[in-house]
Each structure stands twice: as structure tokens, then as C-alpha cells.
PDB file of C-alpha atoms in Angstrom:
ATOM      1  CA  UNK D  32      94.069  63.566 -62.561  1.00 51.00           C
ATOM      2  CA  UNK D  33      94.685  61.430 -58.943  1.00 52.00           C
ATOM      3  CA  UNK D  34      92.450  65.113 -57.842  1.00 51.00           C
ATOM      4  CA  UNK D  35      89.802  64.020 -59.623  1.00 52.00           C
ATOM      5  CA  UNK D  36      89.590  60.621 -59.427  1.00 55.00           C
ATOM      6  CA  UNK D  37      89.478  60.930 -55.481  1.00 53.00           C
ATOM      7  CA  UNK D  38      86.707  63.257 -56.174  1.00 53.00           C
ATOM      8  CA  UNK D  39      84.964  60.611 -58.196  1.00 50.00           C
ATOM      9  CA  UNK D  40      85.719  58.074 -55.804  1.00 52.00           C
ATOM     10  CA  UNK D  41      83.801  59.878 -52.948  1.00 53.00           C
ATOM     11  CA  UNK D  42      80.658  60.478 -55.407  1.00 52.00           C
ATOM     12  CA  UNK D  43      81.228  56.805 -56.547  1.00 50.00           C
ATOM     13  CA  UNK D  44      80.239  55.442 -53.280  1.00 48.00           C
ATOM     14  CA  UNK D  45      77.229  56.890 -53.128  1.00 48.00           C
ATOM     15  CA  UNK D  46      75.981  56.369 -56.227  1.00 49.00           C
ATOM     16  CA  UNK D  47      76.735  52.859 -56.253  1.00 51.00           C
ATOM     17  CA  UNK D  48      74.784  52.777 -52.428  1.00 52.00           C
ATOM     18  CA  UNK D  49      71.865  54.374 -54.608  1.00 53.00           C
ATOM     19  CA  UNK D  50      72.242  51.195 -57.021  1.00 54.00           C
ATOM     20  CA  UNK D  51      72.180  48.713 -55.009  1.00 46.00           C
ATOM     21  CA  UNK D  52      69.314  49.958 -52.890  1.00 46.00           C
ATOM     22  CA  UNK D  53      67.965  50.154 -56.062  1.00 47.00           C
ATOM     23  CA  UNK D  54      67.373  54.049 -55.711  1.00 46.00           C
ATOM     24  CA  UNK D  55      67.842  56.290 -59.196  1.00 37.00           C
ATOM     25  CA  UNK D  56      71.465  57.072 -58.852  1.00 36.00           C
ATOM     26  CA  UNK D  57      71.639  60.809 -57.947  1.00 37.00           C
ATOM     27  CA  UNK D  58      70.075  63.924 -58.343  1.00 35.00           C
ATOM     28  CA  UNK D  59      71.316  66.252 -61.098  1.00 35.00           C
ATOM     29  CA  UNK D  60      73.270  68.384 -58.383  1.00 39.00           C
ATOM     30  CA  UNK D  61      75.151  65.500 -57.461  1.00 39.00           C
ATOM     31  CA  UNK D  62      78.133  66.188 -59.092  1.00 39.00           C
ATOM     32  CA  UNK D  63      78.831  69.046 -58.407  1.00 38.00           C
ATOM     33  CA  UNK D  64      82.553  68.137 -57.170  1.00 49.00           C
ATOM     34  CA  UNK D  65      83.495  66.464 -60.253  1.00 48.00           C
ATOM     35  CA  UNK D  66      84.314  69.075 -63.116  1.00 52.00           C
ATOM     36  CA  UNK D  67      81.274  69.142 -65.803  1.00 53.00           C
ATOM     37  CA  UNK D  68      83.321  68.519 -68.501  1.00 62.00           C
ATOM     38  CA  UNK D  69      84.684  64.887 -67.634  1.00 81.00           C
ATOM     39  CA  UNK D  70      83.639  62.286 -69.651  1.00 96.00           C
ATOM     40  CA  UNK D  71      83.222  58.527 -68.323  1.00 98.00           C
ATOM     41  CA  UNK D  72      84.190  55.912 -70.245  1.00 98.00           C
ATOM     42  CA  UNK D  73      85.248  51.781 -69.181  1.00 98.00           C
ATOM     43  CA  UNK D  74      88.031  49.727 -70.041  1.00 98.00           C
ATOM     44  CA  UNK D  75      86.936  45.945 -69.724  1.00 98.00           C
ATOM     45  CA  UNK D  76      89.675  42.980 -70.316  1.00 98.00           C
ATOM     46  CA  UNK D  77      88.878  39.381 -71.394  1.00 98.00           C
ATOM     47  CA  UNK D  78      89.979  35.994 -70.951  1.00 98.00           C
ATOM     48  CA  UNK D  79      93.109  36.462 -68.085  1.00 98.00           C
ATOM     49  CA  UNK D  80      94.550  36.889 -65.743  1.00 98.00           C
ATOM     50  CA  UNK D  81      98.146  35.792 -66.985  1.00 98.00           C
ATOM     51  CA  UNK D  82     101.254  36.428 -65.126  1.00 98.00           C
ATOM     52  CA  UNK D  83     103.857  39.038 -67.178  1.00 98.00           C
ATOM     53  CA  UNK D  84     100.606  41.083 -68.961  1.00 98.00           C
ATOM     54  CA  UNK D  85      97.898  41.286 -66.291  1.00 98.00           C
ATOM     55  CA  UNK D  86     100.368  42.517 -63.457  1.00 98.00           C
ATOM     56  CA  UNK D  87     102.136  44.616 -65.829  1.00 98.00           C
ATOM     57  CA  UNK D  88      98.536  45.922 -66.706  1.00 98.00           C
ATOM     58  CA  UNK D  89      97.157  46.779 -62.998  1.00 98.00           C
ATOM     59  CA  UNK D  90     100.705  48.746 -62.736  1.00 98.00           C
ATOM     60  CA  UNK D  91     100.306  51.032 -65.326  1.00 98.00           C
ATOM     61  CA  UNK D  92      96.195  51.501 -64.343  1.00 98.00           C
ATOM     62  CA  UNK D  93      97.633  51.809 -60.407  1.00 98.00           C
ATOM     63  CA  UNK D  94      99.988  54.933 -61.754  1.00 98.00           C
ATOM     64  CA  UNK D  95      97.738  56.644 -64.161  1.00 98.00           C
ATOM     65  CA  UNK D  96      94.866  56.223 -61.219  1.00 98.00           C
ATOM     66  CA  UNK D  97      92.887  54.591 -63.927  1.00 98.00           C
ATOM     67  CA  UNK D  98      89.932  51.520 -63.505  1.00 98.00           C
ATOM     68  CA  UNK D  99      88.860  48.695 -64.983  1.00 98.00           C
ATOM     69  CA  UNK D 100      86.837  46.007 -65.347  1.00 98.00           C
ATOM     70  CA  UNK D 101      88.368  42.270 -65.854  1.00 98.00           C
ATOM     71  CA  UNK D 102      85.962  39.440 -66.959  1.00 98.00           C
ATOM     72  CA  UNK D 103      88.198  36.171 -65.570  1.00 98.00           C
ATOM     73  CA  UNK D 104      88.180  33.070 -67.079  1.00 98.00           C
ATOM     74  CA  UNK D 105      88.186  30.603 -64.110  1.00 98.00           C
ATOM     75  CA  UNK D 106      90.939  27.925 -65.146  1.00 98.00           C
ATOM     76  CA  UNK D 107      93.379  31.269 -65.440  1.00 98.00           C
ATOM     77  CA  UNK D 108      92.094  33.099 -62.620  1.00 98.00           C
ATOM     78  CA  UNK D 109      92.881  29.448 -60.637  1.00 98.00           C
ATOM     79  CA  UNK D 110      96.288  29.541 -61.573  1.00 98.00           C
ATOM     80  CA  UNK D 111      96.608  33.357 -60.358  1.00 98.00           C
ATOM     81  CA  UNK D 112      94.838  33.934 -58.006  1.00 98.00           C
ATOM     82  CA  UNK D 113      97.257  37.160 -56.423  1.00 98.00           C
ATOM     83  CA  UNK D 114      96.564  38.811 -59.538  1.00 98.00           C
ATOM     84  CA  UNK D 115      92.814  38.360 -58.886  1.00 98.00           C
ATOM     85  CA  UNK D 116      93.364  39.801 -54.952  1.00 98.00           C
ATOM     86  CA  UNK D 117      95.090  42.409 -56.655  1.00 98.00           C
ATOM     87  CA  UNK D 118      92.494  43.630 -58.851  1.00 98.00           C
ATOM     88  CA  UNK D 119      90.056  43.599 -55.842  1.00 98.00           C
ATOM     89  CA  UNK D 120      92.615  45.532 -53.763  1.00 98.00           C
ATOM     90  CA  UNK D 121      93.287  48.091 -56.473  1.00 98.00           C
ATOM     91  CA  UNK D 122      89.402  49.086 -56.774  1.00 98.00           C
ATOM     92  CA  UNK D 123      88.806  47.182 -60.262  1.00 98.00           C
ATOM     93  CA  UNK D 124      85.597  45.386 -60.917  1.00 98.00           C
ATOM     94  CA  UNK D 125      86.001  41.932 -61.499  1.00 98.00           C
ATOM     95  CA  UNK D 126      83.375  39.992 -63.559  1.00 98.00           C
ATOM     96  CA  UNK D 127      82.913  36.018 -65.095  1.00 98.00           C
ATOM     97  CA  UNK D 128      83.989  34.910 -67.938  1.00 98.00           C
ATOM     98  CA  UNK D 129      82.771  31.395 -67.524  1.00 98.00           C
ATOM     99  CA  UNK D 130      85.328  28.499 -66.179  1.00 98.00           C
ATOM    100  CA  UNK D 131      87.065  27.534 -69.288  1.00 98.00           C
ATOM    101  CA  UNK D 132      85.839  30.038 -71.908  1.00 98.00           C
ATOM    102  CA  UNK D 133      83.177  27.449 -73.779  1.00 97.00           C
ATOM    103  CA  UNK D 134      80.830  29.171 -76.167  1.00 97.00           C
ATOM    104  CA  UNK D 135      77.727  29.896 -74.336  1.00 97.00           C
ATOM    105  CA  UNK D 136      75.634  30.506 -77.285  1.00 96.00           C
ATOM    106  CA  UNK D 137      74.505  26.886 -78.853  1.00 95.00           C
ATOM    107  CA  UNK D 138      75.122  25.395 -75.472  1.00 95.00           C
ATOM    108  CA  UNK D 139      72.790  23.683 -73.506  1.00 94.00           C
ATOM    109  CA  UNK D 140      71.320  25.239 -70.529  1.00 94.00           C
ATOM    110  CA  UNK D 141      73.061  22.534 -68.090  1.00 95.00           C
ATOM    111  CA  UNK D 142      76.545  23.992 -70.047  1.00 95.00           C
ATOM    112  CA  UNK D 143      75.398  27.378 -69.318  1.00 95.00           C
ATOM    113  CA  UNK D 144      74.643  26.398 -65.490  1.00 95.00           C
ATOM    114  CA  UNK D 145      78.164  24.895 -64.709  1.00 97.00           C
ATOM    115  CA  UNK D 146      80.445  26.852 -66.427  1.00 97.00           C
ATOM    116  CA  UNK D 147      79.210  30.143 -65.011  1.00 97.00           C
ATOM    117  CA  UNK D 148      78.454  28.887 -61.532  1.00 97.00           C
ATOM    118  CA  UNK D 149      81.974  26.972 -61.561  1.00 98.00           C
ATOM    119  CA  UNK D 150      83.754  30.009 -62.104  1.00 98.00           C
ATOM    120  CA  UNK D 151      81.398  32.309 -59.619  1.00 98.00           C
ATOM    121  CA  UNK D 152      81.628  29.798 -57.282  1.00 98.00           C
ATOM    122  CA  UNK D 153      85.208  29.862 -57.145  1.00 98.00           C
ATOM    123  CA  UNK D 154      85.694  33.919 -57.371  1.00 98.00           C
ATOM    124  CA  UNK D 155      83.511  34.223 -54.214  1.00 98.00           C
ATOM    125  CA  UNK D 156      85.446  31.545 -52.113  1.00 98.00           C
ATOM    126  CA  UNK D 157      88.835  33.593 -53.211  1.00 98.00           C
ATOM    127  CA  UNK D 158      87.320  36.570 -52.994  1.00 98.00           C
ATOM    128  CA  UNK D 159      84.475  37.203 -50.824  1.00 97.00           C
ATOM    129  CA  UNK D 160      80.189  36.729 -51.519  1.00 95.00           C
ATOM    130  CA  UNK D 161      79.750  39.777 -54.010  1.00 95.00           C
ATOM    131  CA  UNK D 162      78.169  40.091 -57.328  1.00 96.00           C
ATOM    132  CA  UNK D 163      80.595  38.866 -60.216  1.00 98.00           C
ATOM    133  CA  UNK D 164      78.548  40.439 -63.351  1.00 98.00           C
ATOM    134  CA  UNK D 165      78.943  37.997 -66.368  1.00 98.00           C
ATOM    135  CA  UNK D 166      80.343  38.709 -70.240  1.00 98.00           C
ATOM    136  CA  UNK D 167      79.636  35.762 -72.007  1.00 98.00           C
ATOM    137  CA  UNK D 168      82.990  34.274 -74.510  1.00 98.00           C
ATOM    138  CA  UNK D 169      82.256  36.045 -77.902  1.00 97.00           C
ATOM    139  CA  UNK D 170      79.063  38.216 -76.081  1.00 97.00           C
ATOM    140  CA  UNK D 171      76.351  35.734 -76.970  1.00 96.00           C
ATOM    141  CA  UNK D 172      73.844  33.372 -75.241  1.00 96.00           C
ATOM    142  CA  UNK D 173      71.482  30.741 -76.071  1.00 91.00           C
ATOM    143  CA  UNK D 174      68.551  33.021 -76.278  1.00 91.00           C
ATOM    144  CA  UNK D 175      66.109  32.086 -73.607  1.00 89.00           C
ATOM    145  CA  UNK D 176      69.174  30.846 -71.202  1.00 92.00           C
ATOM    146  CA  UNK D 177      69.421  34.747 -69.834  1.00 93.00           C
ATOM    147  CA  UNK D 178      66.766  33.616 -66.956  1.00 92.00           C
ATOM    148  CA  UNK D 179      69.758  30.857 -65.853  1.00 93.00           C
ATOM    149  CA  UNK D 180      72.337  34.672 -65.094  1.00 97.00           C
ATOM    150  CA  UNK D 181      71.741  35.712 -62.018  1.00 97.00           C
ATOM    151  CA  UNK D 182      74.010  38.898 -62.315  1.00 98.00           C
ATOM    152  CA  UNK D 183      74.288  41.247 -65.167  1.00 98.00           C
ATOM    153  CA  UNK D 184      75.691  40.879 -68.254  1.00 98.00           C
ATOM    154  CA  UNK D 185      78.133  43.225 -70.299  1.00 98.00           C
ATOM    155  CA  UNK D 186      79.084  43.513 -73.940  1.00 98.00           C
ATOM    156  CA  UNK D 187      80.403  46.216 -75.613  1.00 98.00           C
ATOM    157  CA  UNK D 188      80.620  49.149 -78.069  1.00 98.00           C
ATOM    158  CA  UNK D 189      84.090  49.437 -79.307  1.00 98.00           C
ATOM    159  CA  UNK D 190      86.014  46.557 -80.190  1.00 98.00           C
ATOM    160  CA  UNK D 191      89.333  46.825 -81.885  1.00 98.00           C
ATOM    161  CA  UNK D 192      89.978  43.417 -82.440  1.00 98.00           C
ATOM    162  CA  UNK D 193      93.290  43.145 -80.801  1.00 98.00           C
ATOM    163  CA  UNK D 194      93.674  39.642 -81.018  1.00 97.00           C
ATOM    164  CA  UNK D 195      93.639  39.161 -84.380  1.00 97.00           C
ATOM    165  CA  UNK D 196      96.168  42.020 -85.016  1.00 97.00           C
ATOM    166  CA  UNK D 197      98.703  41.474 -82.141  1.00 97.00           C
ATOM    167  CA  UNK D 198      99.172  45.278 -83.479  1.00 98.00           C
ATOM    168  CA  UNK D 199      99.697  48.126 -80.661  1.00 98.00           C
ATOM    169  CA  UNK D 200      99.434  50.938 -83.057  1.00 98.00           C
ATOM    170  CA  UNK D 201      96.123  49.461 -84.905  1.00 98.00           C
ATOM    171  CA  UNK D 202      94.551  48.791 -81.494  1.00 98.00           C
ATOM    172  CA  UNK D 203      95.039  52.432 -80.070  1.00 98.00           C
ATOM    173  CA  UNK D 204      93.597  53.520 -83.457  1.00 98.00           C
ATOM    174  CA  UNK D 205      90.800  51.829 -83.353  1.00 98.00           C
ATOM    175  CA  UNK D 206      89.664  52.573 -80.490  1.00 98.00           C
ATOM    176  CA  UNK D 207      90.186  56.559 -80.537  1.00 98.00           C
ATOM    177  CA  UNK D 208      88.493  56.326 -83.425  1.00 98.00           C
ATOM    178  CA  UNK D 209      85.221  54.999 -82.163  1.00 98.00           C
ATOM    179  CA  UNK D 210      85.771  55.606 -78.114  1.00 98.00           C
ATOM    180  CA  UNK D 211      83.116  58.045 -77.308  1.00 97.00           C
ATOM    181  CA  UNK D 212      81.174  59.231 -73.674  1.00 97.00           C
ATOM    182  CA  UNK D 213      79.942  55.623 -72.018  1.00 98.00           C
ATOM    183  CA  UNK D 214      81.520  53.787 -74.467  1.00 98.00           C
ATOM    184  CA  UNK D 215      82.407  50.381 -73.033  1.00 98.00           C
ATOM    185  CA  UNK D 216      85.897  49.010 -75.086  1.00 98.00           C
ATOM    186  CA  UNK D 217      86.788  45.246 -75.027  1.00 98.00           C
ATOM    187  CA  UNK D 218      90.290  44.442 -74.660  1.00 98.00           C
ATOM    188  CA  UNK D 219      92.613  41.231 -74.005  1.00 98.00           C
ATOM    189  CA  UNK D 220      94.976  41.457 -71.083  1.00 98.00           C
ATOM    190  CA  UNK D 221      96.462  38.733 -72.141  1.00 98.00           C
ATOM    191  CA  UNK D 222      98.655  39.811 -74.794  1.00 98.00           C
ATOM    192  CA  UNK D 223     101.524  42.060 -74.529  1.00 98.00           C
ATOM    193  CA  UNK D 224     100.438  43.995 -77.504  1.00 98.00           C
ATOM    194  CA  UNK D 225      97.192  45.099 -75.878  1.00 98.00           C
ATOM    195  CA  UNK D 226      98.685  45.880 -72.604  1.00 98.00           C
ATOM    196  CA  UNK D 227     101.143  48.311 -74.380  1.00 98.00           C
ATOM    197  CA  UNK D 228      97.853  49.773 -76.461  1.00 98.00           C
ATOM    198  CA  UNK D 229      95.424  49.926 -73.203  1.00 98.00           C
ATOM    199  CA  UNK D 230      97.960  52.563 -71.156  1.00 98.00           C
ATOM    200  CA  UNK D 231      98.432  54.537 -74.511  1.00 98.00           C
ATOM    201  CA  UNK D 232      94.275  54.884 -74.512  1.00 98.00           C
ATOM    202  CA  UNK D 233      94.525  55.910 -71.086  1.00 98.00           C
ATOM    203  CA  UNK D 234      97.029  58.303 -71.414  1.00 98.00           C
ATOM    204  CA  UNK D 235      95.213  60.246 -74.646  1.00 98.00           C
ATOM    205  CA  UNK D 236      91.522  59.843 -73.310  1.00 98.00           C
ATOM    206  CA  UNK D 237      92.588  61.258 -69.717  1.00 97.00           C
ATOM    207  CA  UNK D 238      94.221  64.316 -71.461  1.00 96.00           C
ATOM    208  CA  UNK D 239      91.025  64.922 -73.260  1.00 96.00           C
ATOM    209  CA  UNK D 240      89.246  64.685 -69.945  1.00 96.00           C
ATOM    210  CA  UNK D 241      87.975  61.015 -69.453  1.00 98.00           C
ATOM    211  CA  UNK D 242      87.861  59.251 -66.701  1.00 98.00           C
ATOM    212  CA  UNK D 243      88.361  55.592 -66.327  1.00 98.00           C
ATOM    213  CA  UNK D 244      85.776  54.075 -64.222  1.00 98.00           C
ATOM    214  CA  UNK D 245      84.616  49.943 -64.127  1.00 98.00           C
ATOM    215  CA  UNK D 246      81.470  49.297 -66.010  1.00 98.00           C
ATOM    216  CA  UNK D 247      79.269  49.117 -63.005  1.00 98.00           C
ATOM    217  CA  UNK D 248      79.990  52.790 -62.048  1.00 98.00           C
ATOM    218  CA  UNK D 249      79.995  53.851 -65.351  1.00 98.00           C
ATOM    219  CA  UNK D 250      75.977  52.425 -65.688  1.00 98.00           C
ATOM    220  CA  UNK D 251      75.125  53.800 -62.058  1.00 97.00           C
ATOM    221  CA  UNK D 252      76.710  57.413 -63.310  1.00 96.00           C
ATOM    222  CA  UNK D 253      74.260  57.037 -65.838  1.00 96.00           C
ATOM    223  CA  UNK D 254      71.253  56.382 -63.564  1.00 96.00           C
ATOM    224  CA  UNK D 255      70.831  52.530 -64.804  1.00 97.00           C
ATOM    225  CA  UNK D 256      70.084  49.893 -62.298  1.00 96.00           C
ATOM    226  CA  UNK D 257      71.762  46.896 -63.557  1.00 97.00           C
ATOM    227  CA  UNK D 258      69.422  43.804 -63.853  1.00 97.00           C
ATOM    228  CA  UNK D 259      69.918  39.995 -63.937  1.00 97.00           C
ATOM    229  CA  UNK D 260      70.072  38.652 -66.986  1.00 97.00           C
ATOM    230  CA  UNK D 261      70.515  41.680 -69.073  1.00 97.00           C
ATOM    231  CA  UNK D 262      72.722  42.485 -71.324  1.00 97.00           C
ATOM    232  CA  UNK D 263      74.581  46.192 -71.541  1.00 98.00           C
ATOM    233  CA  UNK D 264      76.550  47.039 -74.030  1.00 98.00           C
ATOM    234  CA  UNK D 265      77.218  50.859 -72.969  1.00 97.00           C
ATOM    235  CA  UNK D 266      76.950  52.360 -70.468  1.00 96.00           C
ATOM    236  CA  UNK D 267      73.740  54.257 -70.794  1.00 96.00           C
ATOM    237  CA  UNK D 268      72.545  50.648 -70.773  1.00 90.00           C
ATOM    238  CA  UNK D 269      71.771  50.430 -74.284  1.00 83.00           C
TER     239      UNK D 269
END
């Protein structure tokens, strides 16, 4: 697996170059390296990071050579901000998830302004200019507020709802039940429960030959070039 991923890491690189130069991501031959039958599929965590679920989180992604993609709520990524140097260290893509987690959808477009430019304003002095893609709280918007994002935005396609259930078993379920190729599955690193259900995922998905990769390369993979404003749900971009 840690062969594989350094593969993917080298063919990473340039595809996401391709992206961002806003090139289709790579000829058909491009992947030659990587072994046909691996399947790409992205973790994504909501509303931490919290000390005692997020570290023990980027430990068990660190050992399985696993990434992810963590949507930060600002007030908690405030209070940790090593966790959120850690994520960047560790290769993980690390997105908005407004400053306080207010409902974006019903909110007025001066809401919409300050609670996402709070929080990116606050991951770039910690962390560095960069492009801090935005998941709205509950994945909705005030339609006709999407010209305000000036990133892209991510949903999902396979939610387990583990925090209603607080149930490891139920979560892992779920999700192998519904995780397919470019399937992008919402999770909650802030409870114990879904820590202990995330590393189980990885552990059966990477035996049946996926490979964890943040949302970004998963869309790029794919050929999409993100837009502002969008929103993606998988990662085919649909």
C-alpha cells in the first residue's frame, strides 16, 4: 500500500500542476505507474479539529498512508491550531467550514461574506495564501449567494449519519454499503465513534484496492477543473 501511494503521490503532482494551470488533467497513458485496478475514493471530516479525536485520527491516516480532506470550523481550528499544521504537514487537504458553523442557507449574503472570509482569513495567516475550498454546514447555500465563494465547494455522496448514531458498527456499514469509485463520504472527526469507524473504512476499502486521496485530487484524477462557486458532490464532479 505505502508502494502505491508514493506512486500516486508522484502522478498526483502533476496532475494537480495540470489543474491549476487549468490544463485537462492527463492523458490516458498517464497512469501507467499506478496499477489499473485501484479505485479512488475521499474521506472528508466536518466540524473539528478537537484535541483526543482529530490527532488520534491523522495517526491512524499517517500509518495506513491514507488522505483526507478536513473542512475546519474556525472557532475550533483557533483553539488547535497544531492539529491544523499537522494536517498540512501530513499532505491532507484542508477546506472551510465557515467560522462558527452558522447555517449558510437562509442567511443573508453579508452572513455568508463574514463567516467564510473570517475563517479563510484566519487559515491563510496560520497556514500560508492557498486555496481553502468551502463545504457549507448542512451542504446548502442561499441560492444566488454561490457568486460571494470564491473557491470551490464540496458536498457529498455517502453520508452515514454518524452523528446521530454515535454507532461505530452502523457507520462502517453504511458506508460500505454505498462507498463506490469517486464517492466522496462525510464524516465527523469529532467524535470518538467516527474516528474508530473512519480507520475500519480504510482498512476494508484499501484491501479491496482503494486508495485514499483528498477531494481535490480525487476531481483532478477525474479530469475536472474545480470552479468557484460550484458545488461537487463526487468526484467526477457531479
Amino acid at each position: 500500500m505505502w508502494k502505491q501511494r508514493l506512486l500516486f503521490l508522484l502522478f498526483a503532482v502533476l496532475v494537480l500542476l495540470g489543474c491549476v494551470s487549468g490544463e485537462t488533467a492527463v492523458p490516458a497513458d498517464g497512469i501507467a505507474d499506478i496499477p489499473a485496478e485501484t479505485n479512488y475514493i475521499a474521506l472528508t471530516f466536518d466540524d473539528g479539529p478537537r484535541k483526543g479525536t482529530t490527532d488520534r485520527l491523522l495517526d491512524g491516516l499517517k500509518e495506513r498512508g491514507a488522505s483526507a480532506t478536513f473542512f475546519l470550523v474556525g472557532e475550533q481550528a483557533q483553539a488547535n491550531p497544531e492539529l491544523v499544521r499537522r494536517m498540512k504537514a501530513e499532505g491532507h487537504q484542508i477546506g472551510n467550514h465557515t467560522w462558527s458553523h452558522v447555517r449558510l442557507e437562509g442567511a443573508a449574503p453579508a452572513v455568508v461574506t463574514e463567516e467564510v472570509g473570517k475563517n479563510e482569513a484566519f487559515l491563510a495567516e496560520l497556514l500560508g495564501e492557498g486555496s481553502y475550498w468551502l463545504r457549507p454546514p448542512y451542504g446548502l447555500i442561499t441560492p444566488g449567494t454561490e457568486s460571494q465563494i470564491a473557491v470551490p465547494m464540496v458536498k457529498w455522496s455517502v453520508d452515514p449519519r454518524d452523528w446521530e448514531s454515535r454507532d461505530t458498527a452502523k457507520v462502517v456499514q453504511a458506508v460500505l454499503k454505498d462507498a463506490k469509485p469517486n464517492s466522496i463520504i462525510l464524516l465527523h472527526d469529532i467524535y470518538p465513534t467516527s474516528v474508530d469507524a473512519a480507520l475500519q473504512i480504510v482498512d476494508t476499502l484499501q484491501s479491496e484496492g482503494y486508495l485514499f486521496v483528498t477531494v481535490e485530487e480525487l476531481l483532478c484524477l477525474n479530469g475536472v477543473t474545480p470552479q468557484a462557486g460550484i458545488m461537487y458532490r463526487t468526484g467526477t464532479g457531479t
